[in-house]
């Protein structure tokens, strides 16, 4: 199986069976992000003790890329320290904005590397970043709360 096909399967699997897609009550902070270029929406609930991402839950509507990407980040950063989470988000953002030059590190990004091909399609970059930027925003807001 070709790598691109495998990556497409990972994205479709996260889209069809999204992880943590059900808003859990009493979050530390809730954020909503909208991709104004296409209308994709994510509402994300972050549960943190200020040091660790204890839980993330989300709900949203949009294309397969935005929904699958949010599923990936919600699963990837659970239980990670805030610093580690921010480093993971930065690595994903760097990969997705590289226009194909950065294929990502699977040890850091897990299933997130499946979105490396999206970086070649500028119109879809915002879709892939939606859940990741919502997570980063939620962390930022929770730290100033």
PDB file of C-alpha atoms in Angstrom:
ATOM      1  CA  UNK A   1       0.000   0.000   0.000  1.00  0.00           C
ATOM      2  CA  UNK A   2       1.330   3.415  -0.951  1.00  0.00           C
ATOM      3  CA  UNK A   3       1.967   5.914   1.850  1.00  0.00           C
ATOM      4  CA  UNK A   4      -0.532   8.442   0.431  1.00  0.00           C
ATOM      5  CA  UNK A   5      -3.234   5.772   0.397  1.00  0.00           C
ATOM      6  CA  UNK A   6      -2.445   4.818   3.975  1.00  0.00           C
ATOM      7  CA  UNK A   7      -2.665   8.466   5.020  1.00  0.00           C
ATOM      8  CA  UNK A   8      -6.018   8.831   3.250  1.00  0.00           C
ATOM      9  CA  UNK A   9      -7.272   5.802   5.178  1.00  0.00           C
ATOM     10  CA  UNK A  10      -6.140   7.311   8.502  1.00  0.00           C
ATOM     11  CA  UNK A  11      -7.955  10.572   7.719  1.00  0.00           C
ATOM     12  CA  UNK A  12     -11.121   8.763   6.625  1.00  0.00           C
ATOM     13  CA  UNK A  13     -11.074   6.567   9.727  1.00  0.00           C
ATOM     14  CA  UNK A  14     -10.838   9.605  12.030  1.00  0.00           C
ATOM     15  CA  UNK A  15     -13.616  11.289  10.038  1.00  0.00           C
ATOM     16  CA  UNK A  16     -15.960   8.283  10.134  1.00  0.00           C
ATOM     17  CA  UNK A  17     -15.187   7.390  13.768  1.00  0.00           C
ATOM     18  CA  UNK A  18     -13.977  10.595  15.429  1.00  0.00           C
ATOM     19  CA  UNK A  19     -12.366  10.295  18.838  1.00  0.00           C
ATOM     20  CA  UNK A  20     -13.635  12.347  21.801  1.00  0.00           C
ATOM     21  CA  UNK A  21     -16.420  13.985  19.750  1.00  0.00           C
ATOM     22  CA  UNK A  22     -18.898  14.670  22.517  1.00  0.00           C
ATOM     23  CA  UNK A  23     -18.604  17.740  24.706  1.00  0.00           C
ATOM     24  CA  UNK A  24     -17.882  16.805  28.314  1.00  0.00           C
ATOM     25  CA  UNK A  25     -19.345  18.971  31.047  1.00  0.00           C
ATOM     26  CA  UNK A  26     -17.524  21.436  33.291  1.00  0.00           C
ATOM     27  CA  UNK A  27     -14.464  22.211  31.188  1.00  0.00           C
ATOM     28  CA  UNK A  28     -11.706  24.449  32.443  1.00  0.00           C
ATOM     29  CA  UNK A  29     -12.318  26.470  29.286  1.00  0.00           C
ATOM     30  CA  UNK A  30     -14.475  26.194  26.187  1.00  0.00           C
ATOM     31  CA  UNK A  31     -13.520  27.771  22.862  1.00  0.00           C
ATOM     32  CA  UNK A  32     -15.216  27.951  19.509  1.00  0.00           C
ATOM     33  CA  UNK A  33     -13.293  28.373  16.284  1.00  0.00           C
ATOM     34  CA  UNK A  34     -14.743  28.928  12.828  1.00  0.00           C
ATOM     35  CA  UNK A  35     -12.944  28.699   9.521  1.00  0.00           C
ATOM     36  CA  UNK A  36     -14.461  31.740   7.846  1.00  0.00           C
ATOM     37  CA  UNK A  37     -13.284  30.643   4.397  1.00  0.00           C
ATOM     38  CA  UNK A  38     -15.461  27.520   4.397  1.00  0.00           C
ATOM     39  CA  UNK A  39     -17.706  27.563   7.468  1.00  0.00           C
ATOM     40  CA  UNK A  40     -16.186  24.640   9.374  1.00  0.00           C
ATOM     41  CA  UNK A  41     -16.829  25.004  13.120  1.00  0.00           C
ATOM     42  CA  UNK A  42     -15.286  23.442  16.202  1.00  0.00           C
ATOM     43  CA  UNK A  43     -16.350  23.818  19.815  1.00  0.00           C
ATOM     44  CA  UNK A  44     -13.666  22.432  22.107  1.00  0.00           C
ATOM     45  CA  UNK A  45     -13.778  21.759  25.849  1.00  0.00           C
ATOM     46  CA  UNK A  46     -10.402  21.604  27.587  1.00  0.00           C
ATOM     47  CA  UNK A  47      -9.951  20.115  31.044  1.00  0.00           C
ATOM     48  CA  UNK A  48      -6.604  21.011  32.594  1.00  0.00           C
ATOM     49  CA  UNK A  49      -5.011  21.422  36.000  1.00  0.00           C
ATOM     50  CA  UNK A  50      -2.689  24.073  34.583  1.00  0.00           C
ATOM     51  CA  UNK A  51       0.137  21.589  34.079  1.00  0.00           C
ATOM     52  CA  UNK A  52      -1.451  18.749  32.102  1.00  0.00           C
ATOM     53  CA  UNK A  53      -4.117  18.353  29.449  1.00  0.00           C
ATOM     54  CA  UNK A  54      -6.379  16.073  31.434  1.00  0.00           C
ATOM     55  CA  UNK A  55      -9.087  15.784  28.805  1.00  0.00           C
ATOM     56  CA  UNK A  56     -10.298  17.286  25.545  1.00  0.00           C
ATOM     57  CA  UNK A  57     -13.728  16.852  24.066  1.00  0.00           C
ATOM     58  CA  UNK A  58     -15.195  18.566  21.059  1.00  0.00           C
ATOM     59  CA  UNK A  59     -18.063  18.867  18.664  1.00  0.00           C
ATOM     60  CA  UNK A  60     -18.248  20.422  15.271  1.00  0.00           C
ATOM     61  CA  UNK A  61     -19.289  20.410  11.676  1.00  0.00           C
ATOM     62  CA  UNK A  62     -17.201  20.620   8.577  1.00  0.00           C
ATOM     63  CA  UNK A  63     -15.168  18.793   6.007  1.00  0.00           C
ATOM     64  CA  UNK A  64     -13.426  15.487   6.561  1.00  0.00           C
ATOM     65  CA  UNK A  65     -10.062  17.208   7.022  1.00  0.00           C
ATOM     66  CA  UNK A  66     -11.157  19.552   9.813  1.00  0.00           C
ATOM     67  CA  UNK A  67     -13.122  16.870  11.627  1.00  0.00           C
ATOM     68  CA  UNK A  68     -10.436  14.172  11.308  1.00  0.00           C
ATOM     69  CA  UNK A  69      -7.675  16.577  12.290  1.00  0.00           C
ATOM     70  CA  UNK A  70      -9.560  17.609  15.435  1.00  0.00           C
ATOM     71  CA  UNK A  71     -10.058  13.935  16.284  1.00  0.00           C
ATOM     72  CA  UNK A  72      -6.304  13.386  15.987  1.00  0.00           C
ATOM     73  CA  UNK A  73      -5.265  16.322  18.178  1.00  0.00           C
ATOM     74  CA  UNK A  74      -7.886  15.514  20.819  1.00  0.00           C
ATOM     75  CA  UNK A  75      -6.482  12.020  21.187  1.00  0.00           C
ATOM     76  CA  UNK A  76      -2.808  12.879  20.786  1.00  0.00           C
ATOM     77  CA  UNK A  77      -2.465  15.459  23.568  1.00  0.00           C
ATOM     78  CA  UNK A  78      -4.606  13.897  26.299  1.00  0.00           C
ATOM     79  CA  UNK A  79      -2.473  13.333  29.375  1.00  0.00           C
ATOM     80  CA  UNK A  80       0.437  15.345  28.012  1.00  0.00           C
ATOM     81  CA  UNK A  81       1.989  18.309  29.788  1.00  0.00           C
ATOM     82  CA  UNK A  82       1.043  21.778  28.585  1.00  0.00           C
ATOM     83  CA  UNK A  83       4.605  22.353  27.328  1.00  0.00           C
ATOM     84  CA  UNK A  84       4.653  19.049  25.444  1.00  0.00           C
ATOM     85  CA  UNK A  85       1.218  19.765  23.980  1.00  0.00           C
ATOM     86  CA  UNK A  86       2.303  23.173  22.714  1.00  0.00           C
ATOM     87  CA  UNK A  87       5.429  21.633  21.167  1.00  0.00           C
ATOM     88  CA  UNK A  88       3.292  19.016  19.385  1.00  0.00           C
ATOM     89  CA  UNK A  89       0.961  21.727  18.074  1.00  0.00           C
ATOM     90  CA  UNK A  90       3.941  23.775  16.873  1.00  0.00           C
ATOM     91  CA  UNK A  91       5.362  20.714  15.072  1.00  0.00           C
ATOM     92  CA  UNK A  92       2.010  20.085  13.361  1.00  0.00           C
ATOM     93  CA  UNK A  93       1.661  23.743  12.389  1.00  0.00           C
ATOM     94  CA  UNK A  94       5.176  23.774  10.945  1.00  0.00           C
ATOM     95  CA  UNK A  95       4.473  20.618   8.921  1.00  0.00           C
ATOM     96  CA  UNK A  96       1.100  21.780   7.625  1.00  0.00           C
ATOM     97  CA  UNK A  97       2.431  25.186   6.570  1.00  0.00           C
ATOM     98  CA  UNK A  98       5.538  23.773   4.854  1.00  0.00           C
ATOM     99  CA  UNK A  99       3.977  23.341   1.388  1.00  0.00           C
ATOM    100  CA  UNK A 100       5.187  19.732   1.384  1.00  0.00           C
ATOM    101  CA  UNK A 101       8.767  20.330   2.546  1.00  0.00           C
ATOM    102  CA  UNK A 102       8.166  18.894   6.064  1.00  0.00           C
ATOM    103  CA  UNK A 103       6.642  15.413   6.199  1.00  0.00           C
ATOM    104  CA  UNK A 104       6.370  15.454   9.994  1.00  0.00           C
ATOM    105  CA  UNK A 105       7.766  13.235  12.700  1.00  0.00           C
ATOM    106  CA  UNK A 106       5.457  10.299  13.446  1.00  0.00           C
ATOM    107  CA  UNK A 107       6.961   9.895  16.928  1.00  0.00           C
ATOM    108  CA  UNK A 108       5.802  13.433  17.765  1.00  0.00           C
ATOM    109  CA  UNK A 109       2.645  13.744  15.653  1.00  0.00           C
ATOM    110  CA  UNK A 110       1.286  10.199  15.590  1.00  0.00           C
ATOM    111  CA  UNK A 111      -1.630  10.068  13.129  1.00  0.00           C
ATOM    112  CA  UNK A 112      -1.079  13.797  12.549  1.00  0.00           C
ATOM    113  CA  UNK A 113       1.543  12.958   9.908  1.00  0.00           C
ATOM    114  CA  UNK A 114      -1.319  11.752   7.723  1.00  0.00           C
ATOM    115  CA  UNK A 115      -2.082  15.418   7.049  1.00  0.00           C
ATOM    116  CA  UNK A 116       1.361  16.177   5.589  1.00  0.00           C
ATOM    117  CA  UNK A 117      -0.051  16.010   2.063  1.00  0.00           C
ATOM    118  CA  UNK A 118      -2.626  18.665   2.933  1.00  0.00           C
ATOM    119  CA  UNK A 119       0.226  21.177   3.138  1.00  0.00           C
ATOM    120  CA  UNK A 120       0.405  21.098  -0.671  1.00  0.00           C
ATOM    121  CA  UNK A 121      -3.133  22.510  -0.878  1.00  0.00           C
ATOM    122  CA  UNK A 122      -3.161  26.015   0.627  1.00  0.00           C
ATOM    123  CA  UNK A 123      -6.960  26.211   0.646  1.00  0.00           C
ATOM    124  CA  UNK A 124      -7.110  23.177   2.967  1.00  0.00           C
ATOM    125  CA  UNK A 125      -4.415  24.207   5.455  1.00  0.00           C
ATOM    126  CA  UNK A 126      -6.905  26.185   7.561  1.00  0.00           C
ATOM    127  CA  UNK A 127      -9.164  23.114   7.674  1.00  0.00           C
ATOM    128  CA  UNK A 128      -6.375  20.941   9.034  1.00  0.00           C
ATOM    129  CA  UNK A 129      -5.316  23.581  11.571  1.00  0.00           C
ATOM    130  CA  UNK A 130      -8.785  24.337  12.955  1.00  0.00           C
ATOM    131  CA  UNK A 131      -8.815  21.888  15.889  1.00  0.00           C
ATOM    132  CA  UNK A 132      -5.112  22.376  16.618  1.00  0.00           C
ATOM    133  CA  UNK A 133      -5.470  26.156  16.860  1.00  0.00           C
ATOM    134  CA  UNK A 134      -8.602  25.735  18.995  1.00  0.00           C
ATOM    135  CA  UNK A 135      -6.565  23.547  21.357  1.00  0.00           C
ATOM    136  CA  UNK A 136      -3.744  26.093  21.482  1.00  0.00           C
ATOM    137  CA  UNK A 137      -6.254  28.902  22.128  1.00  0.00           C
ATOM    138  CA  UNK A 138      -7.968  26.923  24.897  1.00  0.00           C
ATOM    139  CA  UNK A 139      -4.617  26.320  26.588  1.00  0.00           C
ATOM    140  CA  UNK A 140      -3.703  29.983  26.307  1.00  0.00           C
ATOM    141  CA  UNK A 141      -7.048  31.103  27.733  1.00  0.00           C
ATOM    142  CA  UNK A 142      -6.914  28.559  30.547  1.00  0.00           C
ATOM    143  CA  UNK A 143      -3.488  29.838  31.594  1.00  0.00           C
ATOM    144  CA  UNK A 144      -4.761  33.416  31.911  1.00  0.00           C
ATOM    145  CA  UNK A 145      -8.008  32.390  33.614  1.00  0.00           C
TER     146      UNK A 145
END
